[in-house]
CSV table of N, CA and C and ligand atoms in Angstrom, one decimal:
chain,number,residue,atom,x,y,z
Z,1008,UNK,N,-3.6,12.7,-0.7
Z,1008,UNK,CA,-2.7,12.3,-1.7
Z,1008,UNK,C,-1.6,11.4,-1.1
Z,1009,UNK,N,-0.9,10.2,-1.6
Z,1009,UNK,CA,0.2,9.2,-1.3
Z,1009,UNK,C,1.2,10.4,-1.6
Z,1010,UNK,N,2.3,9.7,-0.9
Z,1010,UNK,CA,3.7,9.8,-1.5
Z,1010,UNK,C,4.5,8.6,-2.1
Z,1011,UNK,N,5.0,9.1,-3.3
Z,1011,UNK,CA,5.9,7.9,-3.7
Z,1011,UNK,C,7.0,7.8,-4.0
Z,1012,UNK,N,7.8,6.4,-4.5
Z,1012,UNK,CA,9.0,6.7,-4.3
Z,1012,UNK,C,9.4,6.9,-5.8
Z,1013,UNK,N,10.2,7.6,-6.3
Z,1013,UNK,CA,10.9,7.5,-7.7
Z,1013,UNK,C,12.2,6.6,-7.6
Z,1014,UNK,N,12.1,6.5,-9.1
Z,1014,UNK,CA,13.5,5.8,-9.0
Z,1014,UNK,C,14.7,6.0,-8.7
Z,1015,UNK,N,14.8,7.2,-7.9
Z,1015,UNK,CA,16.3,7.8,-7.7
Z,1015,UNK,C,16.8,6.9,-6.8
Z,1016,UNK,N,15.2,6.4,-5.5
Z,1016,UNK,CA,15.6,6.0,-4.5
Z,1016,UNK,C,17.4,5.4,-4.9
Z,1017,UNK,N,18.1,5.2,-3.7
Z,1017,UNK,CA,19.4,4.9,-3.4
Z,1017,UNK,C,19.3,3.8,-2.0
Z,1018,UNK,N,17.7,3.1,-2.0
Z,1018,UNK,CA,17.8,2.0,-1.2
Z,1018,UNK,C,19.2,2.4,0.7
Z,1019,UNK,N,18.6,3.6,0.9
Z,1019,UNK,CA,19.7,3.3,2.3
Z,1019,UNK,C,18.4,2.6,3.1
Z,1020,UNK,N,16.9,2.8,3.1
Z,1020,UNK,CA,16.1,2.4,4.4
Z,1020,UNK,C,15.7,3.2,5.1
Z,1021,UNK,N,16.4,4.5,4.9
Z,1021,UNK,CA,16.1,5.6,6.3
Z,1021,UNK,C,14.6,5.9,6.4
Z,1022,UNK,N,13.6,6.0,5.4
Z,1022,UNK,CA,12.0,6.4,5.4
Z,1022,UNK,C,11.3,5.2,6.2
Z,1023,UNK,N,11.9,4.0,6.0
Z,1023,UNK,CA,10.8,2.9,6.4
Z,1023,UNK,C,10.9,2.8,8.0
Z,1024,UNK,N,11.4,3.2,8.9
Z,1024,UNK,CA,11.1,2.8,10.3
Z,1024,UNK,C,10.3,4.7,10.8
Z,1025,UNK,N,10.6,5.5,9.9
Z,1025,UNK,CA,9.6,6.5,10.2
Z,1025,UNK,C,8.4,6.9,9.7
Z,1026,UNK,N,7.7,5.7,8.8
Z,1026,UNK,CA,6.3,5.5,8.4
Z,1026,UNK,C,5.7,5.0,9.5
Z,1027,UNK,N,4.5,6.0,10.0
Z,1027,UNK,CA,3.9,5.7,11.2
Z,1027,UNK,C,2.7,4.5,10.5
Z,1028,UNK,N,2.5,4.2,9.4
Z,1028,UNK,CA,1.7,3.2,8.9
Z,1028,UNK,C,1.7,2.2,8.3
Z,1029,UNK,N,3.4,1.8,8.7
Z,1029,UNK,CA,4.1,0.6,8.1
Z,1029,UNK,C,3.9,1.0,6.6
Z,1030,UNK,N,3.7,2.0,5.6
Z,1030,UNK,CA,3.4,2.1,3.9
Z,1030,UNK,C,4.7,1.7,3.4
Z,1031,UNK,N,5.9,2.0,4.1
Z,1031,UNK,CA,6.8,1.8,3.0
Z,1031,UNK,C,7.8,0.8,3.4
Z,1032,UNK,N,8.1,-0.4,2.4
Z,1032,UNK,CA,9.0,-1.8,1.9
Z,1032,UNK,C,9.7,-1.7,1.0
Z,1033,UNK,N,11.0,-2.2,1.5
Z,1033,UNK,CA,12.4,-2.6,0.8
Z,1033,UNK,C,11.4,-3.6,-1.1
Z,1034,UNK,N,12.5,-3.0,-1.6
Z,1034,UNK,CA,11.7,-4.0,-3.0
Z,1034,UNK,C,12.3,-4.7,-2.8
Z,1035,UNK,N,11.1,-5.9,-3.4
Z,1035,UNK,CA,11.3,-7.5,-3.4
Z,1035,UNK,C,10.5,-7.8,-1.9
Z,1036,UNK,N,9.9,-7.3,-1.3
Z,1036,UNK,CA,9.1,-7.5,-0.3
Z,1036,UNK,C,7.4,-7.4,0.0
Z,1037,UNK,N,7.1,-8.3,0.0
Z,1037,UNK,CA,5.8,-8.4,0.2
Z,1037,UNK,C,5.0,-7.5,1.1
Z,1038,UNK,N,3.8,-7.0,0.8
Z,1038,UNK,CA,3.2,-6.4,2.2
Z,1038,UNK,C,1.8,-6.6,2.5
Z,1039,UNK,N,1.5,-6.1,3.7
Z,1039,UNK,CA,0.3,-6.6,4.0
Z,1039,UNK,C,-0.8,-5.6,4.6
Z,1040,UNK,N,-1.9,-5.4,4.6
Z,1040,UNK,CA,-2.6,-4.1,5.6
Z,1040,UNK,C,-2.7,-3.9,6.8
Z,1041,UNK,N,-2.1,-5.4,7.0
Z,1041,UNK,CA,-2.4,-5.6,8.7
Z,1041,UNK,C,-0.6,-5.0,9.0
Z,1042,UNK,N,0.1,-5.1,8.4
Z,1042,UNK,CA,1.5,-4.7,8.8
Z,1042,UNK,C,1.3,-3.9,9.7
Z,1043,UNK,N,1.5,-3.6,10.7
Z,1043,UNK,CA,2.3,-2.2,11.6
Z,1043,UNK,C,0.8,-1.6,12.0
Z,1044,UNK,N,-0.4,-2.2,11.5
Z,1044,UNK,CA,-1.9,-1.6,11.5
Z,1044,UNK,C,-2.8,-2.4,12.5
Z,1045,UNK,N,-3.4,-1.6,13.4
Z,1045,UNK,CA,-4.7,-2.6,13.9
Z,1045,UNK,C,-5.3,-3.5,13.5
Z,1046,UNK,N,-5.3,-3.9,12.0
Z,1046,UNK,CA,-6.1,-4.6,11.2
Z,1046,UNK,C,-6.0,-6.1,11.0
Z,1047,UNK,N,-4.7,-6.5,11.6
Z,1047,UNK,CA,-4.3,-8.1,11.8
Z,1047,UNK,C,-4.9,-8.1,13.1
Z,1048,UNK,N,-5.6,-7.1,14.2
Z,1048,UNK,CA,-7.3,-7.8,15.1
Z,1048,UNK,C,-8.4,-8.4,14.8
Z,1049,UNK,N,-8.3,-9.5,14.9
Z,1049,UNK,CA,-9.7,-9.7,14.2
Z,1049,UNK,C,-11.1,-9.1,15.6
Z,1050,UNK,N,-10.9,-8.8,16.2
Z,1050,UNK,CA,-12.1,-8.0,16.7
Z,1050,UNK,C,-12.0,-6.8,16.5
Z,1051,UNK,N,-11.2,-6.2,15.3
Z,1051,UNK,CA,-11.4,-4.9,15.0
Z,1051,UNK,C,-12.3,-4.7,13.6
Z,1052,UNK,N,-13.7,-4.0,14.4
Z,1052,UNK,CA,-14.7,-3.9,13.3
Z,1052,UNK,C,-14.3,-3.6,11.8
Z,1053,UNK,N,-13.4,-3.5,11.4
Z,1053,UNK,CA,-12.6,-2.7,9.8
Z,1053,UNK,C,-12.1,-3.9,9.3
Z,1054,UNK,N,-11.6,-5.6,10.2
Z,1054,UNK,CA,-10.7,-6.1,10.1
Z,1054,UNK,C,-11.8,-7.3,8.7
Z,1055,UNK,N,-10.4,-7.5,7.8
Z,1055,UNK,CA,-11.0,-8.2,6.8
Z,1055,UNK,C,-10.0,-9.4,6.4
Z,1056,UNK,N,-10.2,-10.6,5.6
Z,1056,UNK,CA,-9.1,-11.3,5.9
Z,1056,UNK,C,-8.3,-11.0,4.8
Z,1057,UNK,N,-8.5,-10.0,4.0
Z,1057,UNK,CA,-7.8,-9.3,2.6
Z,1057,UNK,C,-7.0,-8.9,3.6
Z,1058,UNK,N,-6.8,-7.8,4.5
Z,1058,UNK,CA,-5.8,-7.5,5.6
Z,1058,UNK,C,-4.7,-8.5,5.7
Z,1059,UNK,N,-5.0,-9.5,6.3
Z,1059,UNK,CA,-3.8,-10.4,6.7
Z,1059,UNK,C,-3.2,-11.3,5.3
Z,1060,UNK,N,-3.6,-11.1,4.3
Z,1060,UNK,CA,-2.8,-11.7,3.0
Z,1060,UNK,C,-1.7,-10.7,2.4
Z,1061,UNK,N,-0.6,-11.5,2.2
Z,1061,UNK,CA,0.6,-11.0,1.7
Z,1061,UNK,C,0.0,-10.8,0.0
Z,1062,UNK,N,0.6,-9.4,-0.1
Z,1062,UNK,CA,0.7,-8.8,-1.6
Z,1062,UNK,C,1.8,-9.0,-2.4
Z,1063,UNK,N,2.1,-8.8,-3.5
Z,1063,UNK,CA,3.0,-8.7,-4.0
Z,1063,UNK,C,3.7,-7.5,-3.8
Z,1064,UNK,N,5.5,-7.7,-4.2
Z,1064,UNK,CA,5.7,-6.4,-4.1
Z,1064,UNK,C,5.4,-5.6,-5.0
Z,1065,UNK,N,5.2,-3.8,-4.6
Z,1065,UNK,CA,5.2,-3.1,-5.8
Z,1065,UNK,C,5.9,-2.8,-6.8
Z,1066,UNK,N,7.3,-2.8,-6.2
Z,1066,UNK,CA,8.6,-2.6,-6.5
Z,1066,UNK,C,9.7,-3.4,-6.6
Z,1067,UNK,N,10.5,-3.9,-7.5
Z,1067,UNK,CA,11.7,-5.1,-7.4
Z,1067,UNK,C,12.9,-4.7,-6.4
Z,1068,UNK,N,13.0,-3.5,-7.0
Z,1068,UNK,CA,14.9,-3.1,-6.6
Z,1068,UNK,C,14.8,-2.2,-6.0
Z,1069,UNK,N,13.8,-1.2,-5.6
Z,1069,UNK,CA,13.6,0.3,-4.6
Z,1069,UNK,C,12.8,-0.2,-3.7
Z,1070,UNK,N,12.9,1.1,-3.0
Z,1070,UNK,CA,11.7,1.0,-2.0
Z,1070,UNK,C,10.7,1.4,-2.4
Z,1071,UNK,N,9.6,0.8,-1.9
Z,1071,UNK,CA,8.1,1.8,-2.2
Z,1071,UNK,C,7.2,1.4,-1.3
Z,1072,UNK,N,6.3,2.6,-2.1
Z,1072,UNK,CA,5.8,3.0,-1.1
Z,1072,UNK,C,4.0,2.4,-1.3
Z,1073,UNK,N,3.3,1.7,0.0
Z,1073,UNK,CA,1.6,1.4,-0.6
Z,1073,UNK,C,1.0,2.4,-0.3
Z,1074,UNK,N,0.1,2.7,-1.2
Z,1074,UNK,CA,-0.6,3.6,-1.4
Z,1074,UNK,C,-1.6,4.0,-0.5
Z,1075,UNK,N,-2.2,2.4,-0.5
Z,1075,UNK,CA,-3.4,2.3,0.3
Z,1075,UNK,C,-3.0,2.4,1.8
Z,1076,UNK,N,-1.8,2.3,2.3
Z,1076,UNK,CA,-1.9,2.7,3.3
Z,1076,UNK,C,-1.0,4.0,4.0
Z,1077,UNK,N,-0.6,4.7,3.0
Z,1077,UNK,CA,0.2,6.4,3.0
Z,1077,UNK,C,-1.2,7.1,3.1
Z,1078,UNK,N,-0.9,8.0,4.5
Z,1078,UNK,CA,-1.6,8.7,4.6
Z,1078,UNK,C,-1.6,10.2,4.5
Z,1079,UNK,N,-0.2,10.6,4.6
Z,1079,UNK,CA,1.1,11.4,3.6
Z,1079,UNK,C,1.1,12.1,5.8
Z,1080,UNK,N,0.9,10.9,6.3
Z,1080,UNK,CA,1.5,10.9,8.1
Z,1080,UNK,C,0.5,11.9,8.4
Z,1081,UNK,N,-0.6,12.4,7.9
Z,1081,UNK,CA,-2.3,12.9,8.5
Z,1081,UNK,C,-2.7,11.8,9.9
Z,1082,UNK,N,-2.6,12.3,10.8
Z,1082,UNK,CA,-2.9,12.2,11.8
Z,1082,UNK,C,-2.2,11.8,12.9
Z,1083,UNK,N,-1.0,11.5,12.6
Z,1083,UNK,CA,0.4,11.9,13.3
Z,1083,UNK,C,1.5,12.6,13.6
Z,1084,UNK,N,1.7,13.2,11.7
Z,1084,UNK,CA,2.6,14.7,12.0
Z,1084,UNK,C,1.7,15.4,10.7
Z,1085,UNK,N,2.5,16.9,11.0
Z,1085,UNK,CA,2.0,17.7,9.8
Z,1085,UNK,C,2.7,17.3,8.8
Z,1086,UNK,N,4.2,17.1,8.7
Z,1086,UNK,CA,4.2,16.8,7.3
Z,1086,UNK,C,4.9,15.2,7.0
Z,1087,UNK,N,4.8,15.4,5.5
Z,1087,UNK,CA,5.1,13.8,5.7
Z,1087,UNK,C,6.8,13.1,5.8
Z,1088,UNK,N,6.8,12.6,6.9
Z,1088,UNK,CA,8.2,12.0,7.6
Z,1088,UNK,C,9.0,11.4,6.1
Z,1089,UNK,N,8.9,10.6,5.2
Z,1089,UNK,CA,9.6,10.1,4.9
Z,1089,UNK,C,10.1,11.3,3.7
Z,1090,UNK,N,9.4,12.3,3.2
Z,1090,UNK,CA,9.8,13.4,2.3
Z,1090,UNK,C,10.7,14.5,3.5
Z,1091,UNK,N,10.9,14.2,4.3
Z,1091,UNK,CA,11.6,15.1,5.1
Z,1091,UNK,C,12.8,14.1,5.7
Z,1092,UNK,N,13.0,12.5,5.9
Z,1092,UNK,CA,14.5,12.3,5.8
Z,1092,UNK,C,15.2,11.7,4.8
Z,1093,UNK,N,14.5,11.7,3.3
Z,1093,UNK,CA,15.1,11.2,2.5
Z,1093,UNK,C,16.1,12.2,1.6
Z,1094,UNK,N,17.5,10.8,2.1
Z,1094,UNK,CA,18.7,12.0,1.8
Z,1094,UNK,C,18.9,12.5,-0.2
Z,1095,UNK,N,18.1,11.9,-0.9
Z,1095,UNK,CA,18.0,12.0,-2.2
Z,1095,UNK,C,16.4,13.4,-2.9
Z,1096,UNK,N,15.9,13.3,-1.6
Z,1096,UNK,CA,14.3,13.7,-2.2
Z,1096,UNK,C,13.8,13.4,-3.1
Z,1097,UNK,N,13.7,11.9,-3.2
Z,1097,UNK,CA,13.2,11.4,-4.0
Z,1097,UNK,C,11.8,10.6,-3.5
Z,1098,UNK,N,11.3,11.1,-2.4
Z,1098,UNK,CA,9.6,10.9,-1.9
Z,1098,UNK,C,8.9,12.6,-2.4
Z,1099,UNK,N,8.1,11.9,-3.7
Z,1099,UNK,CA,7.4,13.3,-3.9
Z,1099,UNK,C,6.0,12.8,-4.0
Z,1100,UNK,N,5.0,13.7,-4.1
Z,1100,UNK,CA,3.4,13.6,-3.9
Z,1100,UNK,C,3.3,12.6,-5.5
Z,1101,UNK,N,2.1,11.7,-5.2
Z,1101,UNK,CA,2.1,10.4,-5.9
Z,1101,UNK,C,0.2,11.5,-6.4
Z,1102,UNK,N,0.4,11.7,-8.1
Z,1102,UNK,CA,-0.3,12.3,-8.3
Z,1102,UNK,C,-1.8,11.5,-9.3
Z,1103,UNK,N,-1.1,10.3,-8.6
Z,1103,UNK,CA,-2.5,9.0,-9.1
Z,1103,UNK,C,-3.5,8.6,-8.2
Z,1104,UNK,N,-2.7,9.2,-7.1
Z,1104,UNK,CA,-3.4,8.7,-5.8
Z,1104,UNK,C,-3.8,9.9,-5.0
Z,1105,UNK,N,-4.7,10.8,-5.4
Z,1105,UNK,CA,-4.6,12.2,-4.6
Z,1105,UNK,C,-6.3,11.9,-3.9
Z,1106,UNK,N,-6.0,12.2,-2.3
Z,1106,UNK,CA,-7.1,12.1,-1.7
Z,1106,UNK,C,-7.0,13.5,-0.8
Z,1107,UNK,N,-8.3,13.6,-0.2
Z,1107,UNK,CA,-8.6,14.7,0.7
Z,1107,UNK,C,-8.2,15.1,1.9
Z,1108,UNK,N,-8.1,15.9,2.7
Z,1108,UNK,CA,-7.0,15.3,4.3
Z,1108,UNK,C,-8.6,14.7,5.1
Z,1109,UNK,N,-9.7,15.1,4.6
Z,1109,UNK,CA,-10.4,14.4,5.6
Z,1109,UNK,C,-10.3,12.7,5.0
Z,1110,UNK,N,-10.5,12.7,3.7
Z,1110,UNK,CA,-10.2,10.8,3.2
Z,1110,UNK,C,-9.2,10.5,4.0
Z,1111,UNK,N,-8.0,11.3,4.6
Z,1111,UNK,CA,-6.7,10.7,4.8
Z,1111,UNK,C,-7.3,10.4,6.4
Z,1112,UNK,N,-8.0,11.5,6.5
Z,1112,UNK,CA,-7.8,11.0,8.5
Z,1112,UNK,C,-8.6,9.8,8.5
Z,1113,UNK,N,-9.7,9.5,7.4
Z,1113,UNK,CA,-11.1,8.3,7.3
Z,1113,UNK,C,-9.8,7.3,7.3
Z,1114,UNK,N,-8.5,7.0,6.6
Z,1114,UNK,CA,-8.4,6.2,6.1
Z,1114,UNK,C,-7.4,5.6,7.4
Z,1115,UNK,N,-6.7,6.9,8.0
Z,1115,UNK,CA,-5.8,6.5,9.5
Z,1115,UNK,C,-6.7,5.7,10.4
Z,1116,UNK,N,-8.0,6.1,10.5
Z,1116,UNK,CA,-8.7,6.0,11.6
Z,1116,UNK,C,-9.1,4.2,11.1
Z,1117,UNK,N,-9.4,4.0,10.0
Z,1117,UNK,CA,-9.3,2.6,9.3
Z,1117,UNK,C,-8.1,1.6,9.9
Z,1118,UNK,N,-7.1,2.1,9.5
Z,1118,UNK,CA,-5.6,1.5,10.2
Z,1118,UNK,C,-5.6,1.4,11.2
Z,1119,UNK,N,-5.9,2.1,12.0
Z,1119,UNK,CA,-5.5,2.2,13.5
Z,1119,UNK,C,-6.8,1.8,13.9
Z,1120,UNK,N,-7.8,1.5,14.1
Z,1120,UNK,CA,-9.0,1.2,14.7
Z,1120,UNK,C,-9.4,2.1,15.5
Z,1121,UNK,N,-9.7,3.9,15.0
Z,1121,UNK,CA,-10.2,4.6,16.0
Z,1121,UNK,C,-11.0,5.2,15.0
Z,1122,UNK,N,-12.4,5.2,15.8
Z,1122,UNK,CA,-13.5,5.6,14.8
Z,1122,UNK,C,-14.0,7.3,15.0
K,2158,SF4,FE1,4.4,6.8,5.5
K,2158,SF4,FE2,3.9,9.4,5.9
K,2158,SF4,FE3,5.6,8.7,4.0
K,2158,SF4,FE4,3.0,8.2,3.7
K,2158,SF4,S1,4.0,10.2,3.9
K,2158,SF4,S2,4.6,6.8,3.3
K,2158,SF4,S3,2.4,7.8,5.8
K,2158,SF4,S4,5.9,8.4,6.2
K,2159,SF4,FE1,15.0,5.4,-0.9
K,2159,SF4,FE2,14.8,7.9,0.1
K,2159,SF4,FE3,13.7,5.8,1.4
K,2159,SF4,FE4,16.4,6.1,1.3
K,2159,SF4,S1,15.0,7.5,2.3
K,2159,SF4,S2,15.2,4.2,0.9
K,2159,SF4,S3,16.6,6.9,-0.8
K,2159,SF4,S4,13.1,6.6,-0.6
């Protein structure tokens, strides 16, 4: 399962430099798969040129969080970083996007380029 952000956020920033998967951007900010991911290699067998194209943002005026690339921090920490320093608690489980922790580690191992 993702985590996401509600609208409580209060925009301080503190979650985004401790997503180990680059998932989460200031609104009004474009993102990309390759961000902060092995995936802007192009000798990395996973690497597609959908990767290196800028998205739209999800979000105008919060932060949020991509889905596709929240792995709710499976295979980094046990729990997920940004629901443990957000001073609002307003990162809760994103219940559109619920995946398995083995999908989550398939999906790290996708990011990061370790098979
Ligand atoms: Fe990033 Fe972990 Fe939060 Fe997902 S749960 S957005 S991987 S910090
Ligand atoms: Fe918003 Fe919480 Fe992230 Fe701060 S830590 S930007 S309040 S989601």
């Amino acid at each position: 399962m993702s985590i996401k952000i509600t609208e409580e956020c209060i925009n301080c920033g503190a979650c985004e430099p401790e997503c180990p998967n680059h998932a989460i951007y200031e609104g009004g900010k474009k993102w990309r798969m390759s961000d902060g991911t092995t995936l802007h290699d192009k000798k990395n067998p996973h690497f597609f040129m959908n990767d290196i194209i800028e998205n739209p943002p999800k979000k105008k005026d919060i932060y949020f969080i991509v889905s596709e690339k929240c792995t709710e921090c499976v295979g980094f920490y046990n729990k997920p970083q940004c629901v443990i320093i957000c001073p609002v608690q307003c990162c809760v489980p994103d219940n559109d996007n619920i995946e398995t922790k083995e999908e989550l580690f398939i999906k790290k191992n996708l990011l990061h380029g370790i098979n």
